[in-house]
CSV table of C-alpha atoms and ligand atoms in Angstrom, one decimal:
chain,number,residue,atom,x,y,z
A,1,MET,CA,-0.3,-0.1,0.1
A,2,GLY,CA,2.3,2.4,-1.2
A,3,TYR,CA,0.8,6.2,-2.0
A,4,ILE,CA,4.3,7.5,-3.2
A,5,VAL,CA,3.9,10.2,-6.0
A,6,TYR,CA,4.7,9.3,-9.5
A,7,PHE,CA,5.9,11.4,-12.1
A,8,ASN,CA,6.1,10.6,-15.6
A,9,VAL,CA,9.9,11.2,-17.1
A,10,VAL,CA,10.1,14.5,-17.9
A,11,LYS,CA,10.8,14.0,-21.7
A,12,SER,CA,11.4,17.7,-22.2
A,13,LYS,CA,13.4,18.0,-25.6
A,14,GLU,CA,11.1,15.8,-27.1
A,15,ILE,CA,8.1,18.3,-26.6
A,16,VAL,CA,10.3,21.3,-27.1
A,17,ASN,CA,12.0,20.2,-30.6
A,18,SER,CA,8.9,19.0,-32.3
A,19,PRO,CA,9.5,19.4,-35.7
A,20,TYR,CA,6.8,22.7,-36.0
A,21,ASN,CA,9.3,24.9,-33.6
A,22,VAL,CA,12.1,24.5,-35.2
A,23,ARG,CA,10.5,24.9,-38.9
A,24,LEU,CA,9.6,28.4,-36.4
A,25,ASP,CA,12.9,29.3,-34.6
A,26,SER,CA,13.3,29.8,-39.4
A,27,MET,CA,11.3,33.0,-38.5
A,28,ALA,CA,13.1,33.9,-35.6
A,29,ASP,CA,15.9,35.5,-38.5
A,30,ARG,CA,13.5,37.8,-39.1
A,31,VAL,CA,11.2,38.9,-36.5
A,32,VAL,CA,12.8,39.9,-32.7
A,33,ARG,CA,11.0,37.9,-30.9
A,34,GLY,CA,7.7,39.8,-28.2
A,35,LYS,CA,6.7,40.0,-25.1
A,36,ILE,CA,4.9,37.6,-22.6
A,37,LEU,CA,2.6,40.2,-20.7
A,38,ASP,CA,0.8,39.2,-17.5
A,39,SER,CA,-3.1,40.6,-17.2
A,40,LYS,CA,-2.1,43.9,-16.1
A,41,GLY,CA,1.4,44.9,-18.1
A,42,GLU,CA,3.9,42.9,-16.3
A,43,ILE,CA,6.6,42.2,-18.6
A,44,LEU,CA,7.4,38.1,-17.7
A,45,ALA,CA,9.3,37.9,-20.7
A,46,GLU,CA,11.4,40.1,-23.3
A,47,THR,CA,14.0,39.8,-25.8
A,48,GLN,CA,17.1,41.9,-25.4
A,49,VAL,CA,18.6,43.0,-28.3
A,50,ALA,CA,22.3,44.1,-27.2
A,51,GLU,CA,24.0,47.1,-29.6
A,52,ASP,CA,25.9,43.8,-31.4
A,53,GLY,CA,22.5,42.5,-32.5
A,54,SER,CA,23.3,39.4,-30.4
A,55,GLU,CA,19.5,38.6,-28.4
A,56,ARG,CA,18.7,37.3,-25.1
A,57,ARG,CA,15.4,36.8,-23.9
A,58,TYR,CA,15.0,37.7,-20.6
A,59,TYR,CA,12.2,36.8,-18.6
A,60,PRO,CA,12.4,39.5,-14.9
A,61,TYR,CA,10.8,37.3,-12.6
A,62,GLY,CA,13.0,34.1,-12.7
A,63,ASP,CA,11.7,30.6,-10.9
A,64,LEU,CA,8.1,32.5,-10.9
A,65,TYR,CA,6.3,32.0,-13.6
A,66,ALA,CA,9.1,29.1,-14.9
A,67,HIS,CA,6.3,26.4,-15.6
A,68,VAL,CA,3.5,28.3,-17.2
A,69,ILE,CA,5.6,31.0,-19.3
A,70,GLY,CA,9.0,28.3,-19.6
A,71,TYR,CA,11.6,28.9,-21.7
A,72,ASP,CA,13.2,29.1,-25.8
A,73,SER,CA,16.6,27.6,-25.2
A,74,MET,CA,17.6,23.8,-25.1
A,75,GLY,CA,14.4,24.3,-26.8
A,76,LYS,CA,11.0,25.9,-25.8
A,77,ALA,CA,8.4,25.1,-23.2
A,78,GLY,CA,5.0,26.6,-21.4
A,79,LEU,CA,3.6,29.3,-23.4
A,80,GLU,CA,6.7,29.8,-24.9
A,81,SER,CA,6.0,26.4,-27.0
A,82,THR,CA,2.4,27.2,-27.4
A,83,GLU,CA,2.5,30.8,-28.4
A,84,ASN,CA,5.8,30.3,-30.5
A,85,PHE,CA,3.9,31.2,-33.5
A,86,ASN,CA,2.8,34.8,-32.1
A,87,LEU,CA,5.3,36.1,-30.6
A,88,LEU,CA,7.8,35.3,-34.1
A,89,THR,CA,5.3,36.8,-36.3
A,90,SER,CA,4.3,41.0,-36.4
A,91,HIS,CA,1.8,42.1,-37.1
A,92,ALA,CA,3.5,45.8,-37.3
A,93,PHE,CA,2.3,48.8,-39.8
A,94,PHE,CA,3.2,47.2,-42.7
A,95,LEU,CA,4.9,50.5,-43.7
A,96,GLU,CA,7.8,49.5,-41.4
A,97,GLN,CA,7.7,46.1,-41.8
A,98,LEU,CA,8.6,47.4,-45.5
A,99,VAL,CA,11.3,49.0,-44.5
A,100,LYS,CA,13.1,47.0,-42.2
A,101,THR,CA,12.8,44.4,-44.5
A,102,VAL,CA,14.8,46.6,-47.0
A,103,LYS,CA,17.1,48.1,-44.7
A,104,GLU,CA,17.4,43.9,-43.7
A,105,GLU,CA,16.5,44.7,-40.4
A,106,LYS,CA,14.5,42.7,-37.8
A,107,ASN,CA,10.7,43.2,-37.3
A,108,ILE,CA,9.2,43.6,-33.9
A,109,GLY,CA,7.0,40.6,-32.7
A,110,ASP,CA,3.2,40.1,-31.5
A,111,ASN,CA,3.5,40.5,-27.7
A,112,VAL,CA,1.3,38.0,-25.8
A,113,ILE,CA,-1.4,39.6,-23.4
A,114,THR,CA,-1.6,36.6,-20.5
A,115,THR,CA,-4.8,36.1,-17.8
A,116,LEU,CA,-2.3,36.0,-15.1
A,117,ASP,CA,-2.4,38.0,-12.0
A,118,THR,CA,1.6,38.6,-10.9
A,119,GLU,CA,0.2,39.3,-7.5
A,120,LEU,CA,-1.7,36.4,-7.3
A,121,GLN,CA,0.7,34.3,-9.0
A,122,LYS,CA,3.3,35.5,-5.8
A,123,ALA,CA,1.4,35.0,-2.9
A,124,ALA,CA,1.0,31.1,-4.2
A,125,TYR,CA,4.3,31.0,-5.0
A,126,ASP,CA,5.4,32.5,-1.1
A,127,ALA,CA,2.5,30.5,0.5
A,128,LEU,CA,4.0,27.4,-0.2
A,129,GLY,CA,7.4,27.9,0.7
A,130,TYR,CA,10.6,25.7,0.6
A,131,TYR,CA,7.7,23.2,-0.2
A,132,ASN,CA,6.8,21.0,-3.2
A,133,GLY,CA,3.2,21.2,-4.6
A,134,ALA,CA,1.4,23.1,-7.4
A,135,VAL,CA,-1.2,25.8,-7.2
A,136,VAL,CA,-3.5,26.1,-9.8
A,137,VAL,CA,-6.2,30.0,-9.3
A,138,MET,CA,-8.7,29.8,-11.7
A,139,GLU,CA,-11.8,32.4,-12.7
A,140,ALA,CA,-14.7,30.0,-12.3
A,141,ASN,CA,-16.7,31.7,-14.8
A,142,THR,CA,-14.8,32.4,-18.0
A,143,GLY,CA,-11.4,29.7,-17.3
A,144,LYS,CA,-8.4,31.9,-16.8
A,145,ILE,CA,-6.5,31.1,-15.4
A,146,LEU,CA,-5.1,33.7,-12.8
A,147,ALA,CA,-2.3,32.1,-11.2
A,148,MET,CA,-0.2,28.0,-12.3
A,149,VAL,CA,2.6,27.9,-9.8
A,150,SER,CA,5.1,24.1,-8.9
A,151,LYS,CA,7.3,23.7,-6.8
A,152,PRO,CA,10.7,23.0,-6.5
A,153,THR,CA,11.5,25.5,-9.6
A,154,PHE,CA,14.3,26.2,-11.6
A,155,ASN,CA,15.5,29.9,-13.4
A,156,PRO,CA,14.9,30.3,-17.0
A,157,ASN,CA,17.2,32.9,-17.0
A,158,SER,CA,19.9,30.2,-16.2
A,159,ILE,CA,18.1,27.0,-18.3
A,160,LYS,CA,21.7,27.1,-20.6
A,161,LYS,CA,23.9,26.6,-17.6
A,162,ASP,CA,21.4,24.2,-15.8
A,163,TRP,CA,20.2,22.0,-18.5
A,164,ASP,CA,22.3,18.7,-17.4
A,165,TYR,CA,21.8,19.1,-13.8
A,166,LEU,CA,17.6,19.8,-14.2
A,167,THR,CA,17.6,16.8,-16.9
A,168,SER,CA,18.5,14.4,-14.8
A,169,SER,CA,18.0,16.0,-11.2
A,170,ALA,CA,15.4,13.8,-8.8
A,171,ASN,CA,12.9,16.8,-8.0
A,172,SER,CA,11.7,17.3,-11.5
A,173,GLU,CA,11.9,20.5,-11.2
A,174,LEU,CA,10.9,20.6,-15.3
A,175,LEU,CA,8.2,18.7,-14.0
A,176,ASN,CA,4.7,21.2,-14.0
A,177,ARG,CA,3.4,19.4,-10.8
A,178,ALA,CA,0.3,21.6,-10.9
A,179,THR,CA,-0.8,19.8,-15.1
A,180,GLN,CA,2.0,16.6,-14.8
A,181,GLY,CA,1.7,15.8,-11.2
A,182,ALA,CA,0.1,12.4,-10.8
A,183,TYR,CA,-1.0,12.2,-6.8
A,184,ALA,CA,-3.8,10.5,-4.8
A,185,PRO,CA,-6.4,12.3,-4.2
A,186,GLY,CA,-6.8,11.5,-0.5
A,187,SER,CA,-9.9,13.1,0.6
A,188,VAL,CA,-11.1,15.2,-2.2
A,189,PHE,CA,-12.3,12.6,-3.7
A,190,LYS,CA,-15.0,11.7,-2.2
A,191,ILE,CA,-16.7,15.2,-3.7
A,192,ILE,CA,-16.5,12.1,-6.4
A,193,THR,CA,-17.8,9.2,-4.5
A,194,ALA,CA,-20.4,11.5,-2.8
A,195,LEU,CA,-21.5,12.2,-6.4
A,196,GLU,CA,-22.0,8.9,-7.5
A,197,TYR,CA,-23.8,8.0,-4.4
A,198,ILE,CA,-26.5,10.9,-5.5
A,199,ARG,CA,-26.7,9.6,-8.5
A,200,GLU,CA,-27.3,6.3,-7.0
A,201,ASN,CA,-29.2,7.1,-4.1
A,202,ASN,CA,-32.4,9.3,-4.3
A,203,ALA,CA,-33.0,9.4,-1.3
A,204,TYR,CA,-29.5,10.6,-0.5
A,205,ASP,CA,-31.0,12.7,2.2
A,206,ASN,CA,-31.4,9.7,4.5
A,207,TYR,CA,-28.3,8.5,4.6
A,208,GLY,CA,-26.9,7.4,7.8
A,209,TYR,CA,-23.6,6.6,9.4
A,210,HIS,CA,-22.1,5.8,13.1
A,211,CYS,CA,-18.8,6.3,12.8
A,212,THR,CA,-16.6,4.3,15.7
A,213,SER,CA,-13.2,5.5,14.2
A,214,GLU,CA,-13.3,2.7,12.0
A,215,ILE,CA,-14.6,0.3,10.1
A,216,THR,CA,-13.4,-3.3,9.3
A,217,HIS,CA,-14.9,-5.1,6.3
A,218,GLU,CA,-13.5,-8.7,5.7
A,219,ASP,CA,-10.0,-8.3,6.2
A,220,THR,CA,-9.7,-4.6,6.0
A,221,THR,CA,-10.1,-1.9,8.6
A,222,ILE,CA,-10.4,1.6,7.3
A,223,HIS,CA,-9.7,4.6,10.3
A,224,CYS,CA,-10.7,7.8,10.4
A,225,ALA,CA,-8.2,10.7,10.7
A,226,ARG,CA,-6.3,10.9,14.3
A,227,ASN,CA,-9.0,7.7,14.8
A,228,TYR,CA,-11.5,10.3,15.9
A,229,ALA,CA,-15.1,9.0,16.2
A,230,HIS,CA,-17.1,10.9,14.0
A,231,GLY,CA,-20.4,9.3,15.2
A,232,ASP,CA,-24.1,9.9,13.5
A,233,GLU,CA,-23.4,11.0,10.7
A,234,ASP,CA,-25.4,11.7,7.5
A,235,LEU,CA,-23.8,12.6,3.8
A,236,LYS,CA,-23.4,16.0,4.5
A,237,SER,CA,-21.7,15.8,7.9
A,238,ALA,CA,-19.7,12.7,6.7
A,239,PHE,CA,-18.2,15.2,3.1
A,240,ALA,CA,-18.1,17.9,6.6
A,241,ASN,CA,-16.0,16.0,8.8
A,242,SER,CA,-14.1,14.0,5.9
A,243,CYS,CA,-14.7,10.5,7.5
A,244,ASN,CA,-13.2,7.8,6.0
A,245,ALA,CA,-15.1,5.8,7.9
A,246,ALA,CA,-18.1,6.8,5.8
A,247,PHE,CA,-17.4,7.0,2.4
A,248,SER,CA,-15.4,3.3,3.3
A,249,ASP,CA,-18.8,2.2,3.8
A,250,ILE,CA,-20.6,4.6,0.8
A,251,GLY,CA,-18.5,3.3,-1.3
A,252,LEU,CA,-18.8,-0.6,-0.6
A,253,SER,CA,-22.9,0.0,-1.4
A,254,LEU,CA,-21.7,1.9,-5.0
A,255,ASN,CA,-22.4,0.1,-8.4
A,256,LEU,CA,-18.7,0.1,-9.7
A,257,THR,CA,-19.6,0.1,-13.5
A,258,LYS,CA,-21.6,3.2,-12.2
A,259,TYR,CA,-19.0,4.5,-10.6
A,260,ARG,CA,-16.4,3.8,-12.6
A,261,ALA,CA,-18.7,5.8,-15.8
A,262,THR,CA,-19.4,8.5,-13.0
A,263,ALA,CA,-15.6,9.3,-12.4
A,264,GLU,CA,-15.2,8.8,-16.5
A,265,ASP,CA,-17.8,11.5,-16.6
A,266,LEU,CA,-15.1,13.5,-15.0
A,267,LEU,CA,-12.7,13.6,-17.3
A,268,PHE,CA,-10.4,10.1,-15.6
A,269,ASN,CA,-8.9,7.2,-17.8
A,270,SER,CA,-9.6,10.1,-20.5
A,271,LYS,CA,-8.1,12.9,-22.5
A,272,MET,CA,-9.0,16.3,-20.9
A,273,TYR,CA,-8.2,19.9,-22.4
A,274,SER,CA,-5.6,21.5,-21.4
A,275,VAL,CA,-2.8,23.9,-23.2
A,276,LEU,CA,0.3,22.6,-21.5
A,277,PRO,CA,1.4,19.1,-21.5
A,278,TYR,CA,-0.6,17.6,-18.0
A,279,THR,CA,-0.8,13.7,-17.0
A,280,GLN,CA,-4.1,11.6,-17.3
A,281,SER,CA,-6.0,10.6,-14.3
A,282,LYS,CA,-6.3,7.5,-13.7
A,283,PHE,CA,-9.7,5.4,-11.5
A,284,GLN,CA,-8.8,1.6,-11.3
A,285,LEU,CA,-11.8,0.1,-9.9
A,286,ASP,CA,-14.5,-1.7,-13.0
A,287,LYS,CA,-16.8,-4.7,-11.3
A,288,LYS,CA,-13.9,-6.8,-10.2
A,289,SER,CA,-12.7,-5.0,-7.5
A,290,GLU,CA,-12.2,-6.6,-4.6
A,291,THR,CA,-13.9,-4.7,-1.7
A,292,SER,CA,-10.5,-3.2,0.4
A,293,GLU,CA,-9.4,-1.9,-2.8
A,294,VAL,CA,-13.1,-0.2,-3.3
A,295,MET,CA,-13.2,1.4,0.8
A,296,MET,CA,-10.1,2.4,-0.2
A,297,THR,CA,-10.8,4.2,-3.8
A,298,ALA,CA,-14.2,5.9,-2.1
A,299,MET,CA,-11.9,7.7,0.7
A,300,GLY,CA,-9.9,8.7,-2.1
A,301,GLN,CA,-7.1,6.5,-1.8
A,302,GLY,CA,-6.4,3.2,-3.4
A,303,LYS,CA,-4.1,3.4,-7.3
A,304,THR,CA,-6.1,6.6,-8.0
A,305,GLN,CA,-4.5,9.6,-10.0
A,306,MET,CA,-4.9,13.0,-10.6
A,307,SER,CA,-3.4,16.6,-11.0
A,308,PRO,CA,-4.6,19.6,-9.4
A,309,TYR,CA,-5.5,20.8,-13.0
A,310,HIS,CA,-7.7,18.4,-13.1
A,311,MET,CA,-8.8,18.8,-10.0
A,312,THR,CA,-9.7,22.4,-10.5
A,313,LEU,CA,-11.7,21.4,-13.6
A,314,ILE,CA,-13.8,19.1,-11.3
A,315,SER,CA,-14.0,22.6,-9.0
A,316,ALA,CA,-14.9,24.7,-11.5
A,317,ALA,CA,-18.2,22.7,-13.0
A,318,ILE,CA,-19.5,22.6,-9.1
A,319,ALA,CA,-18.9,26.5,-8.7
A,320,ASN,CA,-20.3,26.8,-12.2
A,321,GLY,CA,-24.0,24.9,-12.5
A,322,GLY,CA,-22.1,21.6,-12.9
A,323,VAL,CA,-20.1,23.4,-16.2
A,324,ALA,CA,-16.5,23.5,-16.6
A,325,MET,CA,-15.6,26.8,-18.7
A,326,GLU,CA,-12.4,25.7,-21.5
A,327,PRO,CA,-8.9,27.0,-19.3
A,328,TYR,CA,-6.8,29.4,-21.2
A,329,PHE,CA,-4.1,31.7,-20.4
A,330,VAL,CA,-3.3,34.1,-23.6
A,331,ASP,CA,-6.3,37.4,-23.0
A,332,GLU,CA,-5.3,38.6,-26.3
A,333,ILE,CA,-2.3,39.3,-29.2
A,334,VAL,CA,-1.3,42.9,-29.2
A,335,ASN,CA,1.6,44.1,-32.0
A,336,TYR,CA,3.9,45.5,-30.5
A,337,THR,CA,2.5,48.8,-30.0
A,338,GLY,CA,-0.6,48.0,-28.5
A,339,THR,CA,-2.9,47.1,-31.2
A,340,ARG,CA,-5.4,44.2,-31.4
A,341,VAL,CA,-4.7,41.6,-33.1
A,342,SER,CA,-6.5,39.1,-32.0
A,343,LYS,CA,-8.6,38.0,-28.5
A,344,ASN,CA,-9.4,34.8,-27.0
A,345,TYR,CA,-13.4,34.7,-25.2
A,346,PRO,CA,-14.6,32.5,-22.7
A,347,SER,CA,-16.0,29.2,-23.7
A,348,LYS,CA,-17.6,26.4,-22.7
A,349,TYR,CA,-15.9,22.9,-21.8
A,350,LYS,CA,-17.8,20.4,-20.5
A,351,ARG,CA,-20.9,19.8,-18.3
A,352,LEU,CA,-19.5,17.5,-15.9
A,353,MET,CA,-22.9,17.6,-13.8
A,354,SER,CA,-26.5,18.3,-14.2
A,355,THR,CA,-26.7,21.8,-12.5
A,356,GLN,CA,-29.1,20.3,-9.2
A,357,GLU,CA,-26.5,18.2,-8.7
A,358,SER,CA,-23.6,20.9,-8.7
A,359,SER,CA,-25.5,22.6,-6.5
A,360,GLN,CA,-25.9,19.6,-3.6
A,361,LEU,CA,-21.9,19.2,-4.0
A,362,LYS,CA,-21.6,23.1,-3.2
A,363,ASP,CA,-23.9,22.7,-0.7
A,364,TYR,CA,-21.2,19.9,1.2
A,365,MET,CA,-18.4,22.1,0.3
A,366,VAL,CA,-20.1,25.3,2.1
A,367,ALA,CA,-20.2,22.9,4.9
A,368,VAL,CA,-16.8,21.7,4.9
A,369,VAL,CA,-15.3,25.1,5.9
A,370,GLU,CA,-18.9,26.3,8.3
A,371,GLU,CA,-18.5,23.1,10.5
A,372,GLY,CA,-15.8,21.0,9.0
A,373,THR,CA,-12.0,20.4,8.4
A,374,GLY,CA,-11.8,23.7,6.7
A,375,THR,CA,-13.7,26.3,9.1
A,376,ALA,CA,-10.0,27.7,8.7
A,377,LEU,CA,-11.3,29.1,5.5
A,378,SER,CA,-14.5,30.5,7.8
A,379,GLY,CA,-15.1,34.4,9.4
A,380,GLU,CA,-13.9,36.3,6.2
A,381,SER,CA,-15.0,38.7,4.3
A,382,TYR,CA,-15.1,35.9,1.2
A,383,THR,CA,-16.9,33.2,1.2
A,384,VAL,CA,-15.7,29.8,0.2
A,385,ALA,CA,-17.1,26.8,-0.4
A,386,GLY,CA,-14.1,23.5,-0.5
A,387,LYS,CA,-12.6,19.8,0.6
A,388,THR,CA,-9.6,19.6,2.0
A,389,GLY,CA,-7.6,16.2,2.1
A,390,THR,CA,-4.7,13.8,3.2
A,391,ALA,CA,-3.1,12.1,0.5
A,392,GLU,CA,-0.8,8.8,2.8
A,393,TYR,CA,1.9,8.2,0.6
A,394,SER,CA,3.4,5.5,2.3
A,395,SER,CA,2.7,2.6,4.6
A,396,ASP,CA,3.7,4.9,7.3
A,397,LYS,CA,0.5,7.0,8.0
A,398,GLU,CA,2.6,10.4,9.1
A,399,LYS,CA,3.8,10.2,6.0
A,400,SER,CA,1.0,12.5,3.8
A,401,HIS,CA,0.2,15.2,0.3
A,402,SER,CA,-2.0,17.6,2.1
A,403,TRP,CA,-5.5,19.3,-0.9
A,404,PHE,CA,-7.3,21.7,-0.8
A,405,THR,CA,-9.5,22.7,-3.3
A,406,GLY,CA,-12.8,24.7,-3.6
A,407,PHE,CA,-13.9,28.3,-4.8
A,408,SER,CA,-14.4,31.9,-3.0
A,409,ASN,CA,-17.7,34.0,-3.4
A,410,VAL,CA,-20.2,30.7,-2.8
A,411,ASP,CA,-23.1,32.2,-4.1
A,412,ASN,CA,-21.6,34.3,-7.4
A,413,PRO,CA,-18.3,32.2,-7.5
A,414,GLU,CA,-15.5,34.2,-8.9
A,415,LEU,CA,-11.7,32.0,-8.1
A,416,VAL,CA,-11.8,28.9,-8.0
A,417,VAL,CA,-8.7,27.2,-6.0
A,418,THR,CA,-6.3,24.1,-6.3
A,419,VAL,CA,-3.9,22.8,-3.7
A,420,ILE,CA,-1.7,20.6,-2.8
A,421,VAL,CA,1.5,20.4,-0.3
A,422,GLU,CA,3.8,17.6,-0.7
A,423,SER,CA,4.9,15.7,2.3
A,424,ALA,CA,3.3,18.1,5.0
A,425,ASP,CA,3.0,15.5,7.7
A,426,ASN,CA,2.6,16.9,10.3
A,427,SER,CA,4.3,19.6,10.3
A,428,GLY,CA,1.8,22.1,10.3
A,429,MET,CA,1.8,23.0,6.8
A,430,SER,CA,-1.7,22.6,5.4
A,431,ALA,CA,-3.3,23.4,1.7
A,432,VAL,CA,-6.3,24.7,3.1
A,433,SER,CA,-3.6,27.4,4.6
A,434,VAL,CA,-1.9,28.1,1.9
A,435,ALA,CA,-5.6,28.9,0.1
A,436,LYS,CA,-5.9,30.9,2.2
A,437,LYS,CA,-3.2,33.1,1.4
A,438,VAL,CA,-4.1,32.8,-2.4
A,439,LEU,CA,-7.7,34.3,-1.2
A,440,ASN,CA,-6.4,36.8,1.3
A,441,ALA,CA,-4.0,38.3,-1.6
A,442,TYR,CA,-7.0,38.6,-4.1
A,443,TYR,CA,-9.6,40.0,-1.5
A,444,TYR,CA,-7.5,42.1,0.6
B,501,LIG,ZN1,-15.0,9.3,10.3
C-alpha cells in the first residue's frame, strides 16, 4: 500500500524540439521575438537586443513563472512553446515592416497578453514556501488561469547553464506539478464518491452512519483521521467531517460499473483539454475490484491518481452550475505598439454534472468550511466552499500530502483554487493555509 507520488519522466526534449517549432525558429532570423505580459502589463518575458544585435531572452520574475511561461532555449516549453508562432509573427505597421525588410533589419514580433495575475502568482509561490507542490487559480465563470505555480522550480534565465542538472535531477524541477503531477487525491476524491452516491440513491438525504473511528469489512480496516469517532452522521456531515469510515461504507454500496462511469464523466481515464502538457488521471475500479480496493478508493486512496489541474476543472464545474469552462492563459495578442491582433473569449468546455448535482455538492462543500475540516477558511469577508484532503503516500501513516480544492464567493463563484502540498506530513503546513493566503491576496 504505497502511495508514492508518481511522475512521468520529463521528456522535455521531445516536447520542445517538435519539427513544428524547429521550422518556426527560422522566423526568428527575421523577427525579434515578442514579449509575454501578465494581465496588467507586467513583463514576464522579453527579448533584449544588444548594440551588436545579439539577443537574449530575459525573464524579469526569474523562477516565479517558470512552468507556465517556460523557456526559449534548449528547446521550448510553456507559453514560449505554445505561443511561439504569435511571438515570431509581426503585425507592425505595414510600411514600417517594408522599410525594415529593405534595410535588412528585423521586425518586432507581437506581444502575448496573458490572463495571469502576478500578485496572485506571488502569493501562491510565497505561500508554498519551501514545500514542493502546486497551486492553480482559475476564474470560475471564464476559465481564465490567473495563477499556476509548481515547486520546486527553476530559473529560465539560466536554463542553458542548468540544463544538465535539471534533466537529471531527482527533484523533477522541470515537471509542472500542476498539470503533470499524478497524485493520490486523498479526501478531495470524496467529491466524486458523494456524487456517485447521489446518482445512485434518490433518497441520499436519508443516508445515516454511526462512525466509531474505523470500519472493518472482511480483512480491511479503514481508520478516520487521528482515530476520531465522528458519531452519527448523514451524507453532508460525513462529507464535512471527511469521515473515512462513512465513505468506505458508501463505497461498498456503490455499483462499480456506474462509479467508474461517473469518474470517467469527470475526465478520469480520458484526455482532457489542456494548453500545457498534462498527465492523464487514473481511476481503476471496475466490477471485479476487491472490496478492500473499493473501500480505499471511495475515501481517496487506492490506485486513483490525478493532477491539481484536473481537480480544478471539477471544482470549477461545481462552482459553475455543472459546466467547466475551457481553461486558457492567453487573453489577447497585440502588435508591439499595442494594437489588438486577436482576442480569446471564454468558452464552455464540458458539462461534468447536472446543475442540481453541482448545487448539492456546493452545499456539502460549504459545510466543510462552515462546520467541517475547512473552518480555517471561515469568518473572512469572502465566503468559500471547498474540500480538504490528506493523501498518504507511504505505508507510514505520518507521511502525507495535503490537498485543498474549492472556490470563493459561494453565491456567485469567483476564484477556483486547488492546492497540493507534498509531504506536509504533520508539520502544521496545510493546503488550506496556502489557499487562504491566495484568497487573502485577492480580496484584501
Ligand atoms: Zn469517521
